[in-house]
Structures are given as structure tokens and as C-alpha cells.
Tab-separated table of C-alpha atoms in Angstrom:
chain	number	residue	atom	x	y	z
A	1	MET	CA	0.000	0.000	0.000
A	2	PHE	CA	1.978	3.008	1.240
A	3	SER	CA	5.550	3.215	-0.049
A	4	PRO	CA	8.538	5.593	-0.071
A	5	ASN	CA	6.899	7.108	-3.178
A	6	THR	CA	4.022	8.352	-1.000
A	7	PHE	CA	6.438	10.385	1.101
A	8	SER	CA	8.377	11.522	-1.976
A	9	PHE	CA	5.218	12.949	-3.524
A	10	LEU	CA	4.309	14.759	-0.299
A	11	SER	CA	7.818	16.237	-0.225
A	12	LEU	CA	7.493	17.445	-3.826
A	13	LEU	CA	4.081	18.893	-3.069
A	14	ALA	CA	5.527	20.858	-0.136
A	15	LYS	CA	8.032	22.439	-2.522
A	16	ASN	CA	5.495	23.042	-5.319
A	17	ASN	CA	2.268	23.806	-3.455
A	18	GLU	CA	0.396	25.361	-6.370
A	19	ARG	CA	-2.736	24.360	-8.249
A	20	ASP	CA	-1.038	24.216	-11.657
A	21	TRP	CA	1.683	21.895	-10.353
A	22	PHE	CA	-0.831	19.651	-8.627
A	23	LYS	CA	-2.977	19.398	-11.763
A	24	ALA	CA	0.089	18.542	-13.846
A	25	ASN	CA	1.013	15.816	-11.336
A	26	GLN	CA	-2.499	14.564	-10.579
A	27	ALA	CA	-1.728	11.083	-11.955
A	28	GLN	CA	1.188	10.753	-9.547
A	29	TYR	CA	-1.017	11.845	-6.647
A	30	GLU	CA	-3.556	9.188	-7.622
A	31	SER	CA	-1.016	6.355	-7.881
A	32	GLU	CA	1.267	7.247	-4.967
A	33	VAL	CA	-1.133	8.748	-2.441
A	34	ARG	CA	-4.859	8.333	-3.041
A	35	THR	CA	-4.882	4.747	-4.360
A	36	PRO	CA	-2.737	3.322	-1.520
A	37	ALA	CA	-4.799	5.306	1.012
A	38	LEU	CA	-8.053	3.864	-0.332
A	39	GLN	CA	-6.542	0.362	-0.327
A	40	PHE	CA	-5.519	0.853	3.289
A	41	ILE	CA	-9.014	2.044	4.285
A	42	GLU	CA	-10.559	-0.984	2.588
A	43	ALA	CA	-8.146	-3.319	4.396
A	44	MET	CA	-8.991	-1.612	7.696
A	45	GLN	CA	-12.770	-2.059	7.318
A	46	PRO	CA	-13.054	-5.369	9.225
A	47	GLN	CA	-10.559	-4.185	11.849
A	48	VAL	CA	-12.482	-0.957	12.471
A	49	LEU	CA	-15.852	-2.727	12.640
A	50	ALA	CA	-14.359	-5.180	15.137
A	51	LEU	CA	-13.477	-2.230	17.372
A	52	SER	CA	-16.966	-0.760	17.006
A	53	PRO	CA	-19.752	-1.282	14.451
A	54	ARG	CA	-20.552	2.430	14.944
A	55	LEU	CA	-17.309	3.546	13.259
A	56	ILE	CA	-17.120	4.095	9.501
A	57	ALA	CA	-14.273	2.949	7.243
A	58	LEU	CA	-15.318	4.088	3.782
A	59	PRO	CA	-12.841	3.861	0.856
A	60	LYS	CA	-14.271	6.651	-1.312
A	61	LYS	CA	-12.349	9.350	-3.180
A	62	VAL	CA	-14.712	12.016	-1.857
A	63	GLY	CA	-16.894	11.891	1.236
A	64	GLY	CA	-15.327	8.806	2.787
A	65	SER	CA	-12.624	8.172	5.381
A	66	LEU	CA	-9.863	9.800	3.322
A	67	MET	CA	-9.670	13.514	4.020
A	68	ARG	CA	-9.504	15.738	0.961
A	69	PRO	CA	-6.132	17.153	-0.128
A	70	GLN	CA	-7.400	20.722	-0.470
A	71	ARG	CA	-6.774	23.012	2.481
A	72	ASP	CA	-9.435	25.319	3.904
A	73	ALA	CA	-7.360	28.510	3.856
A	74	ARG	CA	-10.212	30.936	4.505
A	75	PHE	CA	-9.163	31.686	8.090
A	76	SER	CA	-5.444	31.011	7.766
A	77	LYS	CA	-2.480	33.229	6.951
A	78	ASP	CA	-1.050	30.264	5.023
A	79	LYS	CA	-2.814	30.402	1.668
A	80	THR	CA	-1.151	27.348	0.083
A	81	PRO	CA	-3.931	25.282	-1.540
A	82	TYR	CA	-2.943	21.717	-0.553
A	83	LYS	CA	-2.216	19.735	2.588
A	84	THR	CA	1.238	18.164	2.694
A	85	ASN	CA	-0.063	15.219	4.696
A	86	VAL	CA	-2.454	12.313	4.274
A	87	GLY	CA	-5.297	12.308	6.813
A	88	ILE	CA	-7.551	9.296	7.331
A	89	GLN	CA	-10.388	9.315	9.865
A	90	PHE	CA	-12.646	6.468	10.936
A	91	ARG	CA	-15.355	8.507	12.600
A	92	HIS	CA	-18.555	7.716	14.443
A	93	PHE	CA	-21.449	7.285	12.030
A	94	GLN	CA	-23.575	9.811	13.939
A	95	GLY	CA	-20.920	12.506	13.521
A	96	LYS	CA	-21.242	14.855	10.566
A	97	ASP	CA	-17.629	16.012	10.242
A	98	VAL	CA	-14.051	15.801	11.546
A	99	HIS	CA	-15.236	16.964	14.984
A	100	ALA	CA	-16.958	13.623	15.648
A	101	PRO	CA	-15.317	10.997	17.879
A	102	GLY	CA	-13.072	8.810	15.765
A	103	LEU	CA	-9.752	7.163	15.025
A	104	TYR	CA	-7.176	8.971	12.928
A	105	ILE	CA	-4.002	8.260	10.940
A	106	HIS	CA	-1.687	11.135	10.003
A	107	ILE	CA	1.035	10.588	7.384
A	108	GLU	CA	3.523	13.402	6.786
A	109	ASN	CA	7.249	13.843	6.247
A	110	GLU	CA	7.429	16.064	9.334
A	111	GLY	CA	5.920	13.357	11.535
A	112	CYS	CA	3.375	10.541	11.469
A	113	PHE	CA	1.011	9.544	14.250
A	114	LEU	CA	-2.088	7.631	15.239
A	115	GLY	CA	-4.866	9.473	17.041
A	116	ALA	CA	-8.113	8.693	18.813
A	117	GLY	CA	-10.778	10.836	20.408
A	118	ILE	CA	-12.525	14.068	19.542
A	119	TRP	CA	-10.953	17.239	18.131
A	120	HIS	CA	-12.448	20.717	18.658
A	121	PRO	CA	-15.875	19.574	19.940
A	122	ASP	CA	-18.499	22.310	19.893
A	123	SER	CA	-19.501	24.023	23.143
A	124	LYS	CA	-22.496	21.746	23.744
A	125	ALA	CA	-20.384	18.592	23.347
A	126	LEU	CA	-17.584	20.108	25.424
A	127	ASN	CA	-19.997	20.802	28.294
A	128	LYS	CA	-21.224	17.203	28.166
A	129	LEU	CA	-17.659	15.878	28.267
A	130	ARG	CA	-16.743	18.066	31.245
A	131	THR	CA	-19.901	17.128	33.143
A	132	CYS	CA	-19.170	13.446	32.571
A	133	ILE	CA	-15.560	13.753	33.785
A	134	ASP	CA	-16.792	15.643	36.853
A	135	GLU	CA	-19.458	13.049	37.664
A	136	ASN	CA	-17.705	9.870	36.431
A	137	PRO	CA	-13.967	10.403	36.915
A	138	ASN	CA	-12.934	6.807	37.581
A	139	ALA	CA	-13.759	5.392	34.135
A	140	TYR	CA	-11.958	8.332	32.557
A	141	LYS	CA	-8.888	7.717	34.734
A	142	LYS	CA	-8.879	4.065	33.611
A	143	ALA	CA	-8.955	5.238	29.983
A	144	LEU	CA	-5.964	7.510	30.610
A	145	THR	CA	-4.053	4.661	32.267
A	146	GLN	CA	-4.704	2.362	29.290
A	147	LEU	CA	-3.519	5.058	26.889
A	148	ARG	CA	-0.322	5.928	28.741
A	149	THR	CA	0.616	2.290	29.193
A	150	ALA	CA	0.363	1.882	25.403
A	151	GLY	CA	2.455	4.986	24.657
A	152	PHE	CA	-0.360	7.408	23.819
A	153	GLU	CA	-0.466	10.932	25.234
A	154	MET	CA	-3.427	13.300	25.487
A	155	GLU	CA	-2.762	16.384	23.382
A	156	GLY	CA	-4.571	19.431	22.028
A	157	ASP	CA	-5.661	22.840	23.253
A	158	SER	CA	-6.602	23.675	26.846
A	159	LEU	CA	-8.042	26.638	28.674
A	160	ILE	CA	-5.696	28.762	30.798
A	161	ARG	CA	-8.268	29.210	33.579
A	162	PRO	CA	-10.784	26.722	35.005
A	163	PRO	CA	-13.926	26.382	32.872
A	164	LYS	CA	-17.024	28.190	34.139
A	165	GLY	CA	-18.623	26.380	37.049
A	166	TYR	CA	-15.509	24.477	38.156
A	167	ASP	CA	-13.230	25.347	41.045
A	168	LYS	CA	-9.477	25.725	40.621
A	169	THR	CA	-8.979	23.051	43.309
A	170	HIS	CA	-10.948	20.413	41.344
A	171	PRO	CA	-8.940	17.148	41.328
A	172	MET	CA	-9.573	16.664	37.588
A	173	LEU	CA	-8.939	20.309	36.670
A	174	ASP	CA	-6.295	19.633	33.985
A	175	GLU	CA	-8.703	17.322	32.173
A	176	LEU	CA	-11.661	19.687	32.577
A	177	LYS	CA	-9.629	22.495	30.996
A	178	ARG	CA	-9.169	20.515	27.778
A	179	LYS	CA	-10.724	21.825	24.560
A	180	ASP	CA	-9.588	18.714	22.651
A	181	PHE	CA	-9.771	15.122	23.832
A	182	ILE	CA	-7.246	13.516	21.522
A	183	ALA	CA	-4.781	10.736	22.325
A	184	ILE	CA	-1.703	10.712	20.057
A	185	LYS	CA	1.013	8.122	19.465
A	186	PRO	CA	3.911	8.861	17.076
A	187	ILE	CA	4.797	6.213	14.477
A	188	ASP	CA	7.521	6.218	11.843
A	189	ALA	CA	7.477	5.990	8.057
A	190	LYS	CA	8.920	2.456	8.059
A	191	GLN	CA	5.951	1.199	10.067
A	192	ILE	CA	3.545	2.835	7.607
A	193	GLN	CA	5.333	1.234	4.660
A	194	GLY	CA	5.507	-2.169	6.352
A	195	LYS	CA	3.317	-5.082	5.310
A	196	ASN	CA	1.891	-5.304	8.846
A	197	PHE	CA	0.647	-1.716	9.026
A	198	VAL	CA	-3.037	-2.711	9.073
A	199	SER	CA	-2.580	-5.146	11.967
A	200	LEU	CA	-0.361	-2.616	13.774
A	201	CYS	CA	-3.104	0.031	13.550
A	202	ALA	CA	-5.738	-2.425	14.784
A	203	LYS	CA	-3.539	-3.403	17.736
A	204	GLU	CA	-2.743	0.211	18.659
A	205	PHE	CA	-6.337	1.403	18.313
A	206	GLU	CA	-7.404	-1.427	20.640
A	207	GLN	CA	-5.573	0.526	23.364
A	208	THR	CA	-7.816	3.552	22.803
A	209	GLN	CA	-11.079	1.669	23.309
A	210	LYS	CA	-11.696	2.859	26.870
A	211	LEU	CA	-11.264	6.483	25.783
A	212	MET	CA	-13.490	6.096	22.719
A	213	GLY	CA	-16.166	4.323	24.744
A	214	TYR	CA	-16.041	6.971	27.449
A	215	LEU	CA	-16.314	9.904	25.028
A	216	CYS	CA	-19.257	8.310	23.235
A	217	PHE	CA	-20.963	7.582	26.580
A	218	ALA	CA	-20.500	11.226	27.599
A	219	LEU	CA	-22.020	12.402	24.294
A	220	ASP	CA	-24.953	9.940	24.450
A	221	LEU	CA	-23.669	8.033	21.427
A	222	ASP	CA	-23.712	4.246	21.088
A	223	TYR	CA	-20.308	2.611	20.790
């Protein structure tokens, strides 16, 4: 599936991030990036469904688990048109976009990683997550222990001050201040290019099950 050519194309794209160049090299993008990504998603389907039948692994060019190469530069100072990474998300079927709970694979020359959780939840979802952590801290702590034992770390943005309604002495304050609930584990390019990458992902994502289950419980989603 993925090969050194995938990373070579992403490197070339970083140096030539223009629409005309991308159009001229569209065939290379298809063969070196999109086709192997879709093959990987298809191979991951049974593995993802085994983790949860509520997660979607859809090998479609548009509207599936493969994130589109075009950047949304509307609110960014960086106006380059294309992402220099491959993003793949197996998200909850009840989620409408990338902000749904899900599993994630990030492939980029600057660094590759596996992720699980929820990124930039809206204020309503964020309130639900905080209430759940406040009222049910033990299951969340168990999820964190499982993650750390497996080499995952919680990352993302956090508030500077305690969220409204929570005291600065709250024992779970650092977790309540989170604006993202994402667990990240770095992986290297050799692992991505290896023949066992699908089974590696399945094994690693198994270690995020307590977190995924907890987040879905907090958001009243089946998992």
C-alpha cells in the first residue's frame, strides 16, 4: 500500500504547493497517495468494525474516510492550496464532520502519528464531556491509564483558567480544561510502509477503546 513514493510525492508537493503543479502531477497523486490510502481504508474495514460497528471505514475518493487534499485557507495566513499530509479518519457514524469521535491516521514527512478521540468539539459537546468527567472520573482515569501504558499521550488545546462552574482546586482540573480530547502516538514511516501496518493500527487502536467508549458515553452516542 503506502511506499517511499508516497512520502516523496508529499515532499514534492511541499516544494510546489500550487494548483497548476498539482494538476500537472495529478496522476502521480492518484497512484502514490490516493490509491494506496483507499486500499488501506478498505483493508482496515473489518478491523475498524471489530473495534466498534458504529465507526465508519469508507474507501471513497470524496466523502469517505480519506480527508480531501485541499486546504481550507479561509481563516489562515497560510494560503497554500494543498495539505502536505495524508489524513484518514474512521469517525462515528452519527458525527457529521471531523469533529466527531473517531480514530485517525496522520502521514507526513514532518511526523506521522495515530490518534483517537474528539478534536475541537463544539460548546455543547464540550460541556457534556466536562460534566461526565466531573461526575464519572474513575472510568476516565482508567482510559488515561490504558492510553499511557500503550504509549499514547493526550494532546490538544486547553483553557488557561478553570472552565465556568468548576473550582481551581478540582482534582480533575487539567482534564476539565481541555478543549480537545485527543490521544496521540507517534509512528515512523517504516511502520507505515511495512506489510503489517493494518494489523499494527488495529492493535494500537485497541488501546484507545476505553477512551473512545467513554467519550461516546459522555455524548450519548452508542459505541
